[in-house]
């Protein structure tokens, strides 16, 4: 009796089957193809998620100015009542960091200058930094990425007019490199032209900017001076333990961290250097950023002579 065959070609191989076997073989092929398609759809799903995540974090690649170990861009939001917020976003390569407004014992102090005749005033809102202690001293840094919101007050700004931002900052990897970046941008009078993602990024960053406490809790009990080998040193005494303390920059003095690293602190030591020889005859106002249980607060203290 004559037998009928059908042919299956797969991966370059030819196989002959009886027609009676065709149904089972076709079922096997269908199941196998469904699994293959499922794997393909899952892979495409992962790729799509990756692309969407990159867009959320990075925005358009056209926005970025690339530098050594880093890239920087400006994100903007709409103007409301003569005020607007922009964000200076810095992305850092792995194992790279840049400096806070006060870089610490050493490092490159950053500066941001905005130029436009219609900008009355602007304020830079620095996020809380990380503490870095090593054999070179203590530094206050940002790792991975940082978004620095800037509040701008505008008067008679002509939309589309150039605003120039000059930024000097340092990035450290194997070596520390000073970077100067100038970015020219414009504001738009149409809210629909602003990205919702950019607006949310700025608003979320503003929520994390440290501020003074509203509950009248004070951490600093006293600050006392003492001399060791002719250097002026000071010790901060706290009302309760804190996790970390960061001195803000001052035009009148410089504080160098002189404290060994601990988990909690009831007091903290700095070396004090004044830019004024008669500083001990005047009131000295000091401002600190204090960390307690993952929260950051600003606190002032005035030292009387």
Coordinates of C-alpha atoms in Angstrom, one line a residue:
X1 CA 0.0 0.0 0.0
X2 CA 1.3 3.4 -0.9
X3 CA 2.1 5.7 2.0
X4 CA 1.8 9.5 2.0
X5 CA 4.5 11.6 3.6
X6 CA 4.9 15.3 4.4
X7 CA 8.1 17.2 4.8
X8 CA 9.3 19.3 7.8
X9 CA 12.3 21.6 7.4
X10 CA 13.7 23.1 10.6
X11 CA 17.2 24.6 11.3
X12 CA 18.4 23.4 7.9
X13 CA 17.4 19.8 8.4
X14 CA 14.8 17.9 6.4
X15 CA 12.6 15.3 8.1
X16 CA 9.9 13.0 6.5
X17 CA 6.8 12.0 8.5
X18 CA 3.8 9.8 7.7
X19 CA 0.6 11.7 7.1
X20 CA -0.9 9.8 10.1
X21 CA 1.8 11.5 12.3
X22 CA 1.0 14.9 10.8
X23 CA -1.6 16.0 13.4
X24 CA 0.7 15.4 16.4
X25 CA 3.7 16.9 14.7
X26 CA 1.7 20.0 13.8
X27 CA 0.5 20.4 17.4
X28 CA 4.1 20.2 18.5
X29 CA 5.1 22.9 16.0
X30 CA 2.2 25.2 17.1
X31 CA 3.2 24.9 20.8
X32 CA 6.8 25.5 20.0
X33 CA 6.0 28.6 17.9
X34 CA 3.8 30.0 20.6
X35 CA 6.6 29.6 23.1
X36 CA 9.0 31.3 20.7
X37 CA 6.6 34.2 20.2
X38 CA 6.1 34.5 23.9
X39 CA 9.8 34.8 24.4
X40 CA 10.0 37.4 21.7
X41 CA 7.2 39.5 23.2
X42 CA 8.7 39.3 26.6
X43 CA 12.1 40.5 25.3
X44 CA 10.4 43.3 23.4
X45 CA 8.6 44.2 26.6
X46 CA 11.8 44.5 28.6
X47 CA 13.4 46.5 25.9
X48 CA 10.4 48.9 25.8
X49 CA 10.6 49.3 29.6
X50 CA 14.3 50.1 29.4
X51 CA 13.7 52.7 26.7
X52 CA 10.9 54.3 28.7
X53 CA 12.9 54.4 31.9
X54 CA 15.8 56.0 30.0
X55 CA 13.5 58.7 28.6
X56 CA 12.1 59.4 32.1
X57 CA 15.5 59.7 33.6
X58 CA 17.4 61.4 30.8
X59 CA 14.9 63.1 28.7
X60 CA 15.9 63.9 25.1
X61 CA 19.5 63.2 24.3
X62 CA 19.6 66.5 22.5
X63 CA 19.4 68.3 25.9
X64 CA 22.7 67.0 27.2
X65 CA 26.2 68.7 27.3
X66 CA 28.8 66.0 27.7
X67 CA 31.9 66.5 29.8
X68 CA 34.5 64.3 31.4
X69 CA 32.9 61.7 33.6
X70 CA 29.6 63.6 33.4
X71 CA 26.9 65.3 31.4
X72 CA 24.7 68.3 32.2
X73 CA 21.5 69.8 31.0
X74 CA 18.9 72.5 31.9
X75 CA 15.2 71.6 32.4
X76 CA 12.6 74.3 32.6
X77 CA 9.0 74.8 33.8
X78 CA 6.4 77.4 33.1
X79 CA 6.5 81.0 34.5
X80 CA 3.9 81.7 37.2
X81 CA 3.4 85.1 38.7
X82 CA 6.8 86.3 37.6
X83 CA 8.5 83.3 39.1
X84 CA 9.8 80.2 37.5
X85 CA 12.0 77.2 38.4
X86 CA 14.7 75.7 36.3
X87 CA 16.8 72.6 37.2
X88 CA 20.5 72.0 36.6
X89 CA 20.7 68.2 36.2
X90 CA 24.1 66.5 36.4
X91 CA 24.5 62.8 35.6
X92 CA 27.7 61.2 36.7
X93 CA 29.5 58.0 35.6
X94 CA 30.0 55.1 37.9
X95 CA 32.4 55.8 40.8
X96 CA 32.3 59.5 40.1
X97 CA 31.2 62.3 42.4
X98 CA 30.9 66.1 42.3
X99 CA 30.8 68.6 45.2
X100 CA 28.1 70.3 47.2
X101 CA 28.0 74.1 47.7
X102 CA 30.6 73.6 50.4
X103 CA 33.0 71.1 49.0
X104 CA 34.6 70.4 52.5
X105 CA 38.3 70.2 53.4
X106 CA 39.4 70.1 49.8
X107 CA 37.8 70.0 46.4
X108 CA 36.3 72.4 43.9
X109 CA 33.7 74.8 45.1
X110 CA 30.9 74.9 42.5
X111 CA 29.5 78.2 41.2
X112 CA 26.3 78.9 39.1
X113 CA 25.8 82.3 37.6
X114 CA 22.7 83.2 35.5
X115 CA 22.8 86.2 33.2
X116 CA 19.8 88.1 31.7
X117 CA 18.8 91.7 32.1
X118 CA 15.2 90.7 32.9
X119 CA 16.1 88.4 35.8
X120 CA 15.8 90.4 39.1
X121 CA 17.0 87.7 41.3
X122 CA 17.7 84.0 41.6
X123 CA 18.4 81.5 44.4
X124 CA 20.1 78.2 44.2
X125 CA 18.4 75.4 46.2
X126 CA 21.1 72.9 47.1
X127 CA 20.0 69.4 47.9
X128 CA 21.5 67.6 50.9
X129 CA 24.9 66.0 50.2
X130 CA 26.6 62.8 51.1
X131 CA 29.5 62.7 53.6
X132 CA 32.9 61.4 52.3
X133 CA 35.7 60.8 54.8
X134 CA 39.0 59.4 53.6
X135 CA 42.8 59.8 54.0
X136 CA 42.5 63.2 52.3
X137 CA 40.0 64.7 54.7
X138 CA 36.3 65.2 54.7
X139 CA 34.3 66.2 51.6
X140 CA 30.6 66.9 51.0
X141 CA 29.6 65.3 47.7
X142 CA 26.9 64.1 45.3
X143 CA 27.1 60.7 43.6
X144 CA 25.4 59.2 40.6
X145 CA 23.1 62.2 39.8
X146 CA 21.9 65.5 41.2
X147 CA 19.2 67.9 40.3
X148 CA 19.7 71.5 41.6
X149 CA 16.5 73.6 41.4
X150 CA 16.9 77.3 40.9
X151 CA 14.2 79.9 41.6
X152 CA 14.2 82.9 39.2
X153 CA 12.3 86.1 39.6
X154 CA 11.5 87.7 36.3
X155 CA 10.5 91.2 35.3
X156 CA 9.4 92.1 31.7
X157 CA 11.1 89.0 30.4
X158 CA 10.7 88.7 26.6
X159 CA 9.9 85.1 25.9
X160 CA 12.5 83.5 23.6
X161 CA 15.2 85.8 24.9
X162 CA 18.4 84.1 25.7
X163 CA 19.3 83.2 29.3
X164 CA 22.9 82.3 29.9
X165 CA 24.0 80.0 32.7
X166 CA 27.7 79.6 33.6
X167 CA 28.5 76.7 35.8
X168 CA 31.9 75.8 37.3
X169 CA 32.1 72.5 39.1
X170 CA 34.5 69.6 39.6
X171 CA 34.1 65.9 39.0
X172 CA 36.3 63.2 40.6
X173 CA 37.0 59.7 39.5
X174 CA 40.6 58.6 39.3
X175 CA 41.4 62.3 39.3
X176 CA 39.5 65.5 40.0
X177 CA 38.9 67.7 37.0
X178 CA 37.5 71.2 37.0
X179 CA 34.7 71.8 34.4
X180 CA 33.3 75.0 33.0
X181 CA 30.1 74.8 31.2
X182 CA 28.0 77.6 29.5
X183 CA 24.5 76.8 28.6
X184 CA 22.1 79.2 26.7
X185 CA 18.4 78.5 27.0
X186 CA 15.0 80.3 26.6
X187 CA 11.7 80.3 28.4
X188 CA 8.5 79.7 26.6
X189 CA 5.1 81.5 27.2
X190 CA 3.1 78.4 26.3
X191 CA 2.7 75.9 29.2
X192 CA 1.9 73.1 26.7
X193 CA 5.5 73.3 25.5
X194 CA 6.9 72.3 28.8
X195 CA 7.4 68.6 29.6
X196 CA 5.3 67.2 32.4
X197 CA 8.2 65.0 33.3
X198 CA 10.5 68.0 33.7
X199 CA 8.0 69.8 35.9
X200 CA 7.6 66.8 38.2
X201 CA 11.4 66.4 38.4
X202 CA 11.8 70.0 39.6
X203 CA 8.9 69.8 42.0
X204 CA 10.1 66.5 43.5
X205 CA 13.6 68.0 43.9
X206 CA 12.2 71.1 45.6
X207 CA 10.4 68.8 48.2
X208 CA 13.8 67.4 49.2
X209 CA 15.5 70.7 49.7
X210 CA 16.5 71.1 53.4
X211 CA 14.8 73.9 55.4
X212 CA 14.5 75.1 58.9
X213 CA 12.3 73.1 61.3
X214 CA 8.8 74.4 62.1
X215 CA 8.5 72.6 65.5
X216 CA 11.1 74.8 67.3
X217 CA 13.3 71.8 68.1
X218 CA 16.9 72.9 68.4
X219 CA 19.8 70.5 68.1
X220 CA 22.7 72.7 68.9
X221 CA 23.1 73.4 72.6
X222 CA 26.4 75.3 72.5
X223 CA 29.6 76.0 70.5
X224 CA 32.8 76.5 72.4
X225 CA 36.3 77.5 71.2
X226 CA 39.5 75.9 72.4
X227 CA 43.1 76.1 71.2
X228 CA 45.4 73.2 70.2
X229 CA 48.9 74.2 69.1
X230 CA 47.8 77.8 68.2
X231 CA 45.0 76.7 65.9
X232 CA 41.5 77.8 66.8
X233 CA 39.2 74.8 67.2
X234 CA 35.6 74.6 68.1
X235 CA 33.3 72.0 69.4
X236 CA 29.6 71.8 68.8
X237 CA 27.5 70.3 71.7
X238 CA 24.1 68.9 70.8
X239 CA 20.9 68.6 72.8
X240 CA 20.4 65.1 71.4
X241 CA 22.4 62.8 69.1
X242 CA 22.6 63.5 65.4
X243 CA 23.7 61.4 62.4
X244 CA 25.7 64.0 60.5
X245 CA 26.4 67.8 60.3
X246 CA 27.5 69.9 57.3
X247 CA 28.6 73.5 57.7
X248 CA 27.4 76.0 55.0
X249 CA 29.9 78.2 53.3
X250 CA 30.6 81.6 54.8
X251 CA 32.4 84.8 53.7
X252 CA 33.6 85.3 57.3
X253 CA 35.2 82.0 58.2
X254 CA 36.1 78.4 57.1
X255 CA 35.4 75.2 59.1
X256 CA 37.5 72.1 58.5
X257 CA 36.1 68.8 59.8
X258 CA 38.2 67.5 62.6
X259 CA 35.9 64.7 63.9
X260 CA 36.5 60.9 63.7
X261 CA 33.6 59.1 62.0
X262 CA 30.9 57.7 64.2
X263 CA 27.3 56.4 63.8
X264 CA 25.9 59.1 66.2
X265 CA 27.3 62.3 67.6
X266 CA 26.6 64.2 70.8
X267 CA 29.4 66.7 70.0
X268 CA 31.4 67.5 66.9
X269 CA 34.8 69.1 66.3
X270 CA 35.9 71.5 63.6
X271 CA 39.1 73.5 63.0
X272 CA 38.1 77.2 62.7
X273 CA 39.8 79.7 60.5
X274 CA 38.5 83.3 60.4
X275 CA 39.0 85.7 57.5
X276 CA 38.8 88.5 60.0
X277 CA 41.5 89.0 62.6
X278 CA 39.1 90.7 65.1
X279 CA 36.5 87.9 64.8
X280 CA 36.5 87.2 68.6
X281 CA 35.2 90.7 69.3
X282 CA 32.1 90.3 67.1
X283 CA 29.0 88.1 66.9
X284 CA 29.6 85.1 64.6
X285 CA 26.6 83.6 62.9
X286 CA 27.0 80.0 61.8
X287 CA 24.6 77.9 59.7
X288 CA 24.6 74.1 59.6
X289 CA 22.8 71.4 57.8
X290 CA 21.9 68.6 60.3
X291 CA 20.9 65.0 59.5
X292 CA 18.7 63.1 61.9
X293 CA 17.1 59.8 61.0
X294 CA 17.4 60.4 57.2
X295 CA 15.9 63.9 57.4
X296 CA 17.9 67.1 56.9
X297 CA 17.3 70.5 58.7
X298 CA 19.0 73.9 58.6
X299 CA 19.9 75.5 61.9
X300 CA 21.6 78.8 62.9
X301 CA 23.7 79.5 65.9
X302 CA 25.2 82.9 67.0
X303 CA 28.4 82.9 68.9
X304 CA 28.8 85.9 71.2
X305 CA 32.3 87.1 72.1

